[in-house]
Coordinates of C-alpha atoms and ligand atoms in Angstrom, one line a residue:
M161 CA 10.6 -101.7 64.2
S162 CA 13.3 -103.9 66.4
G163 CA 13.6 -104.1 69.8
K164 CA 12.9 -104.4 73.7
I165 CA 9.9 -106.8 74.7
Y166 CA 6.8 -105.7 77.0
Q167 CA 5.6 -108.1 79.0
P168 CA 1.3 -108.2 79.7
G169 CA 0.7 -105.3 81.5
E170 CA 4.1 -103.2 80.4
S171 CA 2.8 -99.9 78.6
Y172 CA 4.7 -98.7 75.6
H173 CA 7.0 -96.4 76.3
Y174 CA 6.0 -94.2 73.7
Q175 CA 9.7 -92.2 72.1
L176 CA 9.5 -89.4 70.0
T177 CA 11.9 -90.3 67.4
I178 CA 11.8 -89.3 63.5
T179 CA 10.7 -92.5 62.1
K180 CA 7.6 -91.4 63.8
L181 CA 7.0 -87.5 61.4
L182 CA 6.7 -89.6 58.8
M183 CA 3.2 -91.4 59.6
T184 CA 1.6 -89.3 59.3
P185 CA 2.5 -87.8 55.8
L186 CA 2.8 -91.8 54.8
A187 CA -0.9 -92.4 55.7
Y188 CA -2.2 -88.8 54.4
S189 CA -0.2 -88.1 51.2
P190 CA 1.6 -91.4 50.6
N191 CA 1.0 -89.9 46.5
Q192 CA 2.8 -86.2 47.5
E193 CA 5.1 -85.3 45.2
I194 CA 9.1 -84.2 46.1
V195 CA 11.0 -82.9 43.5
Y196 CA 14.3 -81.9 43.0
R197 CA 15.1 -78.7 40.4
D198 CA 14.1 -80.2 37.4
K199 CA 15.5 -83.3 37.5
F200 CA 13.7 -85.9 39.4
R201 CA 10.9 -85.9 41.2
Y202 CA 9.5 -89.1 43.9
T203 CA 6.6 -89.4 45.3
Y204 CA 6.4 -89.5 49.5
K205 CA 6.0 -93.2 49.2
D206 CA 9.2 -93.8 47.3
F207 CA 11.0 -91.6 49.3
N208 CA 10.3 -93.6 52.5
I209 CA 11.2 -97.0 50.4
R210 CA 14.3 -94.8 49.3
I211 CA 15.2 -94.2 53.6
H212 CA 15.1 -98.1 54.0
K213 CA 17.7 -98.6 50.5
L214 CA 19.9 -96.0 52.2
A215 CA 20.3 -97.2 55.3
N216 CA 20.7 -101.1 54.3
A217 CA 23.8 -99.3 52.3
L218 CA 24.8 -97.7 54.9
A219 CA 25.1 -100.9 57.0
G220 CA 26.8 -102.3 54.6
L221 CA 29.5 -99.8 54.6
G222 CA 29.7 -100.8 58.2
V223 CA 27.2 -97.8 59.4
K224 CA 25.6 -98.2 63.3
E225 CA 24.5 -97.4 65.9
G226 CA 26.3 -94.4 67.4
D227 CA 28.4 -93.6 64.4
T228 CA 28.8 -90.6 63.0
V229 CA 27.8 -90.2 58.7
C230 CA 28.8 -86.2 57.4
V231 CA 27.1 -85.1 54.6
F232 CA 28.3 -82.5 51.8
D233 CA 25.3 -81.5 49.5
Y234 CA 23.4 -78.8 48.3
D235 CA 19.5 -78.8 48.9
S236 CA 18.1 -82.1 47.2
H237 CA 16.3 -84.8 48.2
R238 CA 19.6 -87.4 48.6
Y239 CA 19.8 -85.0 51.5
L240 CA 16.1 -85.1 52.6
E241 CA 16.1 -88.5 52.9
C242 CA 20.0 -88.6 54.9
F243 CA 18.1 -86.0 57.5
F244 CA 15.6 -89.1 57.9
A245 CA 17.9 -92.0 57.4
V246 CA 21.0 -91.4 59.2
P247 CA 18.8 -90.4 62.4
M248 CA 16.9 -93.1 62.0
M249 CA 19.4 -95.8 62.1
G250 CA 21.0 -95.0 65.6
A251 CA 23.1 -93.5 64.0
V252 CA 24.6 -89.1 64.1
L253 CA 24.0 -86.4 61.3
H254 CA 27.0 -84.6 60.6
T255 CA 25.7 -82.0 58.4
M256 CA 28.9 -80.3 57.2
N257 CA 29.2 -76.1 55.9
W258 CA 30.9 -76.3 52.8
R259 CA 31.8 -72.7 52.8
L260 CA 33.6 -72.9 55.9
S261 CA 37.7 -73.1 55.0
P262 CA 39.3 -77.0 54.5
D263 CA 41.4 -76.2 58.6
Q264 CA 37.8 -75.6 60.2
I265 CA 36.3 -78.8 57.3
L266 CA 39.3 -80.3 59.2
Y267 CA 38.8 -79.6 62.5
T268 CA 35.2 -80.6 62.6
M269 CA 35.5 -83.9 60.8
N270 CA 38.4 -85.1 63.2
H271 CA 36.0 -83.1 65.9
A272 CA 33.0 -84.4 65.1
E273 CA 34.5 -87.8 64.3
D274 CA 32.8 -88.5 61.5
D275 CA 33.2 -92.2 60.7
I276 CA 32.1 -91.3 57.0
V277 CA 31.7 -89.0 54.6
L278 CA 29.1 -88.6 51.8
I279 CA 30.4 -85.9 49.9
N280 CA 28.6 -84.1 46.1
S281 CA 31.0 -84.5 44.3
D282 CA 32.0 -80.4 43.7
F283 CA 33.7 -80.5 47.1
L284 CA 35.5 -83.7 45.9
P285 CA 38.2 -81.2 45.9
I286 CA 38.3 -80.1 49.5
L287 CA 38.2 -83.5 50.9
E288 CA 41.6 -84.4 48.6
E289 CA 42.5 -81.9 50.5
I290 CA 42.4 -82.6 54.0
W291 CA 42.6 -86.3 53.1
D292 CA 46.5 -87.0 55.0
K293 CA 45.5 -85.7 58.0
L294 CA 41.6 -86.9 58.5
E295 CA 41.8 -89.3 62.0
T296 CA 38.7 -91.1 62.0
V297 CA 36.8 -91.3 58.3
K298 CA 36.7 -94.9 56.9
K299 CA 34.3 -94.1 53.7
V300 CA 33.9 -92.0 50.9
V301 CA 30.3 -92.2 49.2
V302 CA 30.3 -89.7 46.4
L303 CA 27.0 -87.9 44.7
Y304 CA 26.8 -86.6 41.2
E305 CA 24.7 -86.1 38.8
D306 CA 26.1 -84.5 35.9
G307 CA 29.3 -86.6 36.0
M308 CA 32.0 -87.4 38.0
V309 CA 35.0 -84.9 38.9
E310 CA 38.7 -86.6 38.6
T311 CA 40.2 -88.1 42.0
K312 CA 42.9 -89.6 43.4
L313 CA 40.9 -90.6 46.9
K314 CA 39.0 -94.3 46.4
I315 CA 35.4 -93.9 46.6
D316 CA 33.6 -97.0 48.6
A317 CA 30.4 -96.3 47.1
V318 CA 28.0 -94.1 44.7
Y319 CA 25.2 -92.9 46.3
E320 CA 22.6 -93.7 43.7
D321 CA 24.2 -96.9 42.5
M322 CA 24.3 -97.9 46.5
V323 CA 20.9 -96.9 47.5
E324 CA 19.4 -98.4 44.0
A325 CA 21.4 -101.7 45.2
A326 CA 20.0 -101.7 48.4
A327 CA 17.1 -104.3 50.0
D328 CA 14.0 -101.5 50.4
F329 CA 13.3 -102.9 53.9
Y330 CA 15.1 -101.7 57.1
D331 CA 14.6 -102.9 60.5
F332 CA 14.9 -99.4 62.1
P333 CA 15.8 -100.1 66.1
D334 CA 13.3 -98.2 68.4
L335 CA 15.5 -95.6 69.7
D336 CA 15.5 -93.6 72.6
E337 CA 14.5 -89.9 72.2
N338 CA 17.3 -88.8 73.3
T339 CA 19.7 -90.6 71.2
R340 CA 22.1 -87.8 69.5
A341 CA 20.6 -87.2 65.7
T342 CA 22.3 -84.1 64.4
T343 CA 25.3 -82.8 65.1
F344 CA 26.4 -79.1 63.3
Y345 CA 29.4 -76.2 63.4
T346 CA 28.9 -72.8 64.2
T347 CA 31.7 -70.9 64.0
G348 CA 32.3 -67.5 66.7
T349 CA 34.2 -64.9 66.0
T350 CA 37.3 -66.6 67.5
G351 CA 38.3 -69.9 68.6
A352 CA 37.8 -72.8 67.4
P353 CA 34.2 -74.2 65.8
K354 CA 32.0 -75.4 68.4
G355 CA 29.1 -77.9 67.5
V356 CA 25.8 -78.3 68.6
F357 CA 24.2 -81.3 68.8
F358 CA 20.5 -82.3 69.3
S359 CA 18.5 -85.3 69.7
H360 CA 15.3 -87.2 68.2
R361 CA 13.3 -85.6 70.9
Q362 CA 14.3 -81.9 70.6
L363 CA 14.0 -82.2 67.0
V364 CA 10.4 -83.9 66.7
I365 CA 9.2 -80.9 69.3
H366 CA 10.9 -78.2 67.7
A367 CA 9.1 -79.3 64.0
M368 CA 5.8 -79.8 66.1
S369 CA 6.1 -76.5 68.2
T370 CA 7.2 -74.5 64.8
A371 CA 4.2 -76.3 63.1
M372 CA 1.6 -74.9 65.2
M373 CA 3.5 -71.6 65.3
V374 CA 3.0 -71.4 61.4
G375 CA 0.1 -73.7 60.5
S376 CA -2.3 -73.0 63.7
Y377 CA -2.4 -69.2 64.0
D378 CA -4.4 -66.9 61.1
S379 CA -0.9 -65.3 59.6
P380 CA -0.3 -64.0 56.5
C381 CA 2.8 -66.7 56.2
R382 CA 0.4 -70.1 56.8
F383 CA 1.7 -72.7 56.3
R384 CA -0.4 -76.2 55.8
S385 CA -0.8 -78.8 54.2
S386 CA -1.8 -77.8 51.1
D387 CA 1.4 -75.0 50.3
V388 CA 4.3 -76.2 48.2
Y389 CA 7.9 -75.8 50.3
M390 CA 11.1 -74.8 49.2
P391 CA 14.1 -73.9 51.5
I392 CA 16.8 -71.5 50.6
T393 CA 18.3 -71.9 53.8
P394 CA 20.8 -74.2 53.6
M395 CA 20.2 -77.6 54.7
F396 CA 23.6 -78.1 56.1
H397 CA 22.5 -74.7 58.1
V398 CA 20.6 -75.7 61.5
H399 CA 18.0 -78.1 59.0
A400 CA 17.7 -75.7 57.1
W401 CA 15.4 -74.1 60.4
G402 CA 14.0 -77.6 60.6
I403 CA 11.3 -76.8 58.4
P404 CA 12.1 -80.2 56.6
Y405 CA 11.4 -81.8 59.4
L406 CA 8.2 -80.5 59.8
A407 CA 7.3 -80.3 55.7
V408 CA 7.3 -84.2 56.3
L409 CA 4.5 -84.3 59.2
L410 CA 2.7 -81.6 57.1
G411 CA 2.8 -84.6 53.8
C412 CA 3.0 -81.2 51.8
K413 CA 4.9 -81.2 48.7
Q414 CA 8.4 -80.4 48.6
V415 CA 10.8 -78.8 45.8
Y416 CA 14.4 -79.0 46.8
P417 CA 16.2 -76.5 44.4
G418 CA 20.2 -77.7 44.7
K419 CA 22.6 -75.3 44.4
Y420 CA 21.3 -71.7 45.4
E421 CA 21.3 -70.0 41.3
P422 CA 19.1 -67.2 40.7
E423 CA 17.1 -68.2 37.8
M424 CA 16.8 -71.9 39.2
L425 CA 15.1 -70.8 42.3
L426 CA 13.0 -68.6 40.7
K427 CA 12.2 -70.8 37.7
L428 CA 11.0 -73.5 40.7
I429 CA 9.0 -71.0 42.6
L430 CA 7.3 -70.5 39.3
T431 CA 6.5 -74.2 37.9
E432 CA 5.9 -75.9 41.2
K433 CA 4.5 -73.0 42.5
V434 CA 6.2 -72.5 45.8
T435 CA 3.7 -71.1 47.6
F436 CA 6.5 -71.4 51.5
S437 CA 10.0 -70.5 51.9
H438 CA 12.6 -69.1 54.4
C439 CA 16.0 -67.4 53.9
V440 CA 18.5 -65.1 54.7
P441 CA 17.7 -62.0 53.9
T442 CA 20.8 -61.2 51.3
I443 CA 18.8 -63.9 49.4
L444 CA 15.6 -61.9 49.4
H445 CA 17.7 -58.7 48.8
M446 CA 19.1 -60.6 45.8
L447 CA 15.9 -62.0 44.5
V448 CA 13.5 -58.4 45.7
S449 CA 16.4 -56.2 43.3
S450 CA 16.5 -58.1 40.7
P451 CA 14.7 -56.9 37.3
V452 CA 13.3 -59.8 36.9
V453 CA 10.8 -60.3 39.5
K454 CA 9.3 -56.8 39.3
K455 CA 7.7 -58.6 35.6
I456 CA 6.1 -61.6 37.6
D457 CA 3.7 -62.6 40.0
L458 CA 4.8 -63.5 43.0
S459 CA 2.0 -62.7 45.1
N460 CA 1.7 -66.4 46.5
W461 CA 5.1 -67.3 47.3
K462 CA 5.5 -66.3 51.2
V463 CA 8.5 -66.0 53.0
V464 CA 10.1 -65.7 56.8
I465 CA 13.5 -64.0 56.6
G466 CA 15.4 -65.0 59.4
G467 CA 19.4 -65.2 60.6
A468 CA 19.6 -61.6 60.1
A469 CA 17.0 -58.2 60.8
F470 CA 15.1 -57.7 58.4
S471 CA 14.5 -53.8 57.5
K472 CA 11.9 -52.2 57.1
G473 CA 13.4 -50.9 53.3
L474 CA 13.4 -54.6 52.8
A475 CA 10.8 -55.2 54.2
K476 CA 8.5 -52.6 52.4
A477 CA 9.9 -53.1 48.9
T478 CA 9.1 -57.3 49.7
W479 CA 5.8 -56.8 49.8
D480 CA 5.2 -54.1 47.5
L481 CA 5.8 -57.1 44.9
G482 CA 3.2 -59.2 46.8
I483 CA 5.1 -61.1 49.0
K484 CA 4.2 -61.9 51.9
A485 CA 7.2 -61.9 54.3
I486 CA 7.3 -62.4 58.1
T487 CA 10.7 -62.4 60.3
G488 CA 11.5 -65.5 62.4
Y489 CA 14.7 -65.6 65.3
G490 CA 16.6 -68.1 66.6
M491 CA 20.2 -69.2 65.8
S492 CA 22.4 -72.6 65.6
E493 CA 22.5 -73.3 69.4
T494 CA 18.7 -72.8 68.9
C495 CA 17.7 -76.1 66.7
P496 CA 16.8 -73.2 65.7
V497 CA 13.2 -71.9 65.3
L498 CA 12.7 -69.5 68.9
T499 CA 10.3 -66.3 67.6
I500 CA 8.3 -66.2 64.9
A501 CA 6.6 -62.5 64.0
N502 CA 3.0 -63.6 63.3
L503 CA 0.3 -60.9 63.4
K504 CA -2.5 -61.0 66.1
E505 CA -5.8 -61.2 64.7
D506 CA -6.4 -57.6 65.1
M507 CA -3.7 -56.6 62.9
L508 CA -4.7 -58.6 59.6
G509 CA -6.2 -55.9 57.7
L510 CA -3.9 -53.2 58.7
D511 CA -2.2 -52.1 55.4
N512 CA 1.0 -52.6 53.9
D513 CA 3.5 -49.7 55.9
R514 CA 2.1 -50.7 59.6
I515 CA 1.7 -54.5 58.5
T516 CA 5.9 -53.6 57.8
D517 CA 6.6 -52.3 61.2
V518 CA 4.8 -55.4 63.1
I519 CA 6.1 -58.7 60.8
I520 CA 10.1 -56.2 61.0
K521 CA 10.0 -57.3 64.6
T522 CA 12.1 -60.4 66.1
G523 CA 8.7 -62.3 67.0
L524 CA 6.3 -63.4 69.1
P525 CA 8.0 -66.5 71.3
I526 CA 6.7 -70.0 69.6
P527 CA 4.6 -72.3 71.4
L528 CA 7.0 -74.3 74.5
A529 CA 9.3 -71.4 74.2
E530 CA 10.0 -69.1 77.2
L531 CA 12.1 -66.6 76.3
A532 CA 13.6 -63.5 78.6
I533 CA 15.8 -60.5 78.6
M534 CA 18.2 -60.7 81.4
G535 CA 20.4 -57.8 83.2
P536 CA 23.9 -58.4 83.5
D537 CA 23.2 -58.7 87.1
G538 CA 21.1 -61.7 85.9
K539 CA 17.7 -60.1 86.8
L540 CA 15.0 -60.3 84.6
L541 CA 13.9 -57.1 83.2
P542 CA 11.0 -55.2 82.8
H543 CA 8.8 -55.7 79.4
D544 CA 8.3 -52.4 79.1
G545 CA 9.2 -51.6 75.6
E546 CA 12.1 -50.0 76.1
T547 CA 14.7 -51.5 79.0
T548 CA 16.9 -53.7 76.5
G549 CA 18.9 -56.9 77.9
E550 CA 20.3 -60.2 77.0
L551 CA 17.8 -62.1 75.4
V552 CA 17.4 -65.9 77.3
A553 CA 15.7 -68.1 76.2
R554 CA 14.4 -72.0 77.7
T555 CA 12.7 -74.8 75.5
P556 CA 12.9 -78.1 75.2
W557 CA 14.8 -77.4 72.0
L558 CA 18.6 -75.8 73.2
T559 CA 21.5 -77.9 72.3
A560 CA 22.4 -79.3 75.7
S561 CA 26.0 -78.2 75.4
Y562 CA 28.8 -77.8 73.0
F563 CA 30.2 -80.9 72.2
K564 CA 33.2 -82.0 74.0
D565 CA 33.8 -78.5 74.7
E566 CA 31.9 -77.4 78.2
E567 CA 34.5 -74.9 78.8
R568 CA 32.3 -72.4 75.9
A569 CA 29.1 -73.9 77.0
K570 CA 29.4 -71.8 80.3
D571 CA 29.3 -68.9 78.6
L572 CA 26.2 -70.0 76.7
W573 CA 24.3 -71.9 79.6
H574 CA 23.9 -70.0 83.2
D575 CA 21.2 -69.0 85.6
G576 CA 19.6 -71.7 84.2
W577 CA 19.3 -70.1 81.0
L578 CA 20.8 -70.2 77.5
H579 CA 22.2 -67.5 76.8
T580 CA 21.7 -65.8 73.0
G581 CA 24.4 -62.8 73.1
D582 CA 21.5 -61.0 71.8
V583 CA 20.5 -58.0 73.1
A584 CA 16.7 -57.6 72.7
Y585 CA 13.7 -55.4 73.6
V586 CA 10.3 -56.8 74.2
D587 CA 7.5 -54.3 73.2
T588 CA 4.2 -53.9 75.3
E589 CA 2.0 -56.1 73.0
G590 CA 4.8 -59.2 73.8
Y591 CA 6.9 -58.6 70.7
F592 CA 10.5 -59.3 71.0
K593 CA 12.8 -56.6 69.2
I594 CA 16.6 -57.3 68.7
T595 CA 18.9 -54.0 69.0
D596 CA 21.9 -55.6 68.1
R597 CA 24.4 -58.7 68.8
L598 CA 25.8 -57.7 72.6
K599 CA 29.4 -57.6 70.6
D600 CA 28.2 -55.4 67.5
V601 CA 26.6 -53.0 69.8
I602 CA 27.8 -49.2 68.9
K603 CA 29.3 -48.0 72.7
T604 CA 29.1 -43.5 72.1
G605 CA 29.7 -41.8 74.8
G606 CA 28.9 -44.4 77.1
E607 CA 25.9 -44.8 75.7
W608 CA 25.0 -48.2 73.8
I609 CA 23.3 -47.4 70.2
S610 CA 22.3 -50.0 67.6
S611 CA 23.3 -51.0 65.2
L612 CA 20.5 -52.7 63.8
E613 CA 18.3 -49.6 64.3
L614 CA 20.7 -47.5 62.4
E615 CA 20.9 -50.1 59.0
N616 CA 16.7 -50.3 59.5
L617 CA 17.0 -46.6 59.3
V618 CA 19.3 -45.7 56.9
S619 CA 17.3 -47.8 54.3
Q620 CA 14.4 -46.2 53.8
H621 CA 16.3 -44.2 51.7
Q622 CA 15.2 -44.4 48.2
A623 CA 18.5 -45.1 47.2
V624 CA 20.2 -47.3 49.7
S625 CA 20.3 -50.7 48.0
E626 CA 22.7 -52.6 52.0
A627 CA 23.7 -50.9 54.9
A628 CA 26.2 -52.2 57.7
A629 CA 27.0 -50.2 60.7
I630 CA 29.4 -50.7 63.0
G631 CA 31.6 -48.9 66.3
I632 CA 34.9 -47.2 64.4
P633 CA 37.1 -46.5 68.0
D634 CA 37.5 -43.1 68.6
V635 CA 40.2 -41.8 71.2
K636 CA 37.1 -39.2 72.3
W637 CA 33.6 -41.0 72.5
G638 CA 35.3 -44.4 72.8
E639 CA 33.2 -45.4 69.9
R640 CA 31.5 -43.7 67.1
P641 CA 29.0 -45.0 64.0
M642 CA 29.3 -45.4 61.1
I643 CA 27.2 -47.2 58.0
A644 CA 28.8 -48.9 55.1
V645 CA 26.1 -48.1 52.2
V646 CA 25.7 -50.6 48.7
L647 CA 23.7 -47.8 46.4
K648 CA 20.9 -49.3 44.1
P649 CA 23.2 -48.9 41.0
E650 CA 20.1 -45.7 39.3
F651 CA 22.1 -43.8 42.4
K652 CA 25.6 -44.6 41.5
D653 CA 28.1 -41.8 42.5
A654 CA 24.6 -39.3 43.0
V655 CA 25.0 -39.2 47.0
T656 CA 26.9 -37.7 48.9
N657 CA 27.8 -38.2 52.3
D658 CA 26.0 -34.7 53.8
E659 CA 22.9 -35.8 51.7
M660 CA 23.2 -39.3 54.2
K661 CA 24.6 -37.6 57.2
S662 CA 20.9 -34.7 56.9
F663 CA 18.8 -38.1 55.6
M664 CA 19.4 -39.6 59.2
M665 CA 19.3 -36.3 61.2
K666 CA 15.3 -36.7 60.9
F667 CA 15.4 -39.5 62.3
V668 CA 17.5 -36.8 65.7
D669 CA 14.6 -35.0 65.1
D670 CA 11.3 -37.3 65.4
G671 CA 13.7 -38.9 68.8
R672 CA 14.1 -42.8 66.5
I673 CA 17.3 -41.7 67.1
P674 CA 20.0 -39.5 70.2
K675 CA 21.3 -37.6 68.7
Y676 CA 24.8 -38.2 70.1
G677 CA 23.0 -41.5 67.4
L678 CA 23.5 -39.8 64.2
P679 CA 26.5 -41.4 62.1
D680 CA 29.2 -39.3 60.8
R681 CA 30.9 -40.9 57.9
F682 CA 29.2 -43.0 56.1
E683 CA 31.4 -45.2 54.0
F684 CA 29.6 -46.0 50.1
V685 CA 30.9 -49.3 48.8
D686 CA 30.3 -51.4 46.3
A687 CA 29.1 -54.5 47.9
I688 CA 28.9 -55.5 51.9
P689 CA 31.1 -58.4 52.8
K690 CA 28.9 -62.1 53.9
T691 CA 30.6 -64.3 56.2
S692 CA 30.2 -68.2 54.9
V693 CA 26.0 -68.0 56.1
G694 CA 25.2 -65.2 53.8
K695 CA 25.4 -62.5 56.8
I696 CA 27.0 -59.5 57.3
N697 CA 31.0 -59.8 58.1
K698 CA 31.0 -57.1 60.7
I699 CA 34.2 -58.4 61.8
A700 CA 35.9 -57.5 57.8
L701 CA 34.3 -53.8 58.2
R702 CA 36.0 -53.0 61.4
E703 CA 39.4 -54.7 60.0
R704 CA 38.6 -52.4 56.7
F705 CA 37.4 -49.1 58.7
G706 CA 37.8 -49.3 61.7
K707 CA 41.4 -47.7 61.4
Ligands
LIG138 P1 23.5 -68.3 63.3 O1 24.2 -69.2 64.7 O2 24.7 -68.5 62.4 O3 22.0 -68.7 63.5 O4 22.9 -67.2 63.8 C1 22.3 -66.6 65.0 C2 22.0 -64.9 65.2 O5 22.2 -64.1 64.2 C3 21.6 -64.5 66.3 O6 22.1 -65.1 67.7 C4 21.1 -63.2 65.6 O7 22.1 -62.2 66.6 C5 20.9 -63.6 64.7 N1 19.0 -63.8 64.2 C6 19.1 -64.8 63.5 N2 17.4 -64.2 63.1 C7 17.7 -63.5 63.4 C8 16.6 -61.8 63.3 N3 15.1 -62.3 63.3 N4 16.6 -60.6 63.1 C9 17.8 -60.1 64.4 N5 18.9 -61.3 64.2 C10 18.9 -62.4 64.3

């Protein structure tokens, strides 16, 4: 590794850079495998060589320190190579959410000032559509495996060919740990997408802290070097929660599933013996409700569920299948992991029903994460299991701002805390529990109702497959709660509004929801609208039902 010349007596200024994450697996498990679908497998030793080759190939295309490399791909070994080679060169990796609209993609590519784009051939039509309006992109590299699609664009290289042809040693610079390593965009409810960005140091500390939380405590979802890892949250979204970096650090076997197709995911879990994954509740729901899953043994599969609340109904269905699932929480701005709902030692022997009460909580802060709840006056609130406030955070791995957008960063960072926009309380055991997004709280008659709690309770009805609660404008009360419900196929058209209401009434009787929180309207729908990252799209629901 090249760098400055040291004088005798001058100590080495050790920098926490992504390059350093590779040292341990190359020593411990150089022959461990990294697998891509049912198409390709290689060892960590070869992975390392391909990182060097990719860096040489990119340098050959003109990529230099400070440049931005945009990647559009499914979850693949190629993406993992980019996770390392690009930042290790001192360039910035821009992971593209290809589910955004072409206009949003165009905006983010211009805003990030992408210099080069590496794109899976499936997404070339998007690039063609926006090409004339791209301001900074100079080169295009295509990634394909099942034959190239026709394109009008000038292609500068094909990924496999350029990597294959490149030299297998690259002299990576000894970077400052504060060098920007990655960037990507989050779409809020209003305004243009916002860019978040993370340094080498932040990604490394995030990987270490998350590794400690999932690996060092006794937990049903323990993740260690002997596990087989497969992500099921896209690598474009917060670096697949940063877990690929920690999986590499652990040197465990890794499986990259490409495009998410339920049959392929299940096939890989079974044939590659995957033991550890993470996904949003929507994907887990899809897997758990598939008739195939009921016939196979998934009892070796552990999965962290995040990105949205994990309902009791889904948690029970999952644990009853033998799958160990627990909640994790974070957001794009937080790299992302802030909490994981590990069980404490005295809870490990609880039965499934009581375990699911704990693991659907938002969780305990991971090491080095300082979390609190704050009132509107900026004062920190007590952890008494009742008082709710905005969840605020301080950790070494939070985005320092929004990229080139300090104005909007003022809502994110103030009073020295990062403001998550989530409402939560902390119970007496120290577990955080998110009750809502600030903007999704249902405000009725001057009181707040947690939409997540309503969803959690209604999910326990035997006929309910999925549910989403929103506030509907009401002249008298301000808002009234409404729940959109997807029924399980076997209960289609068999449940009425009144039945749902009387089911929810029992939670009023036992004090779980106040009387004014009882929804008076249930809408049976075929599907709940989802956002580009698979979360419930409450804006779309409010537009549909809020009039
Ligand atoms: P994103 O930036 O798209 O990853 O979204 C982050 C938001 O997702 C958070 O601010 C929360 O509102 C929500 N979220 C993530 N994890 C959880 C969780 N475990 N429980 C409830 N909401 C969550």
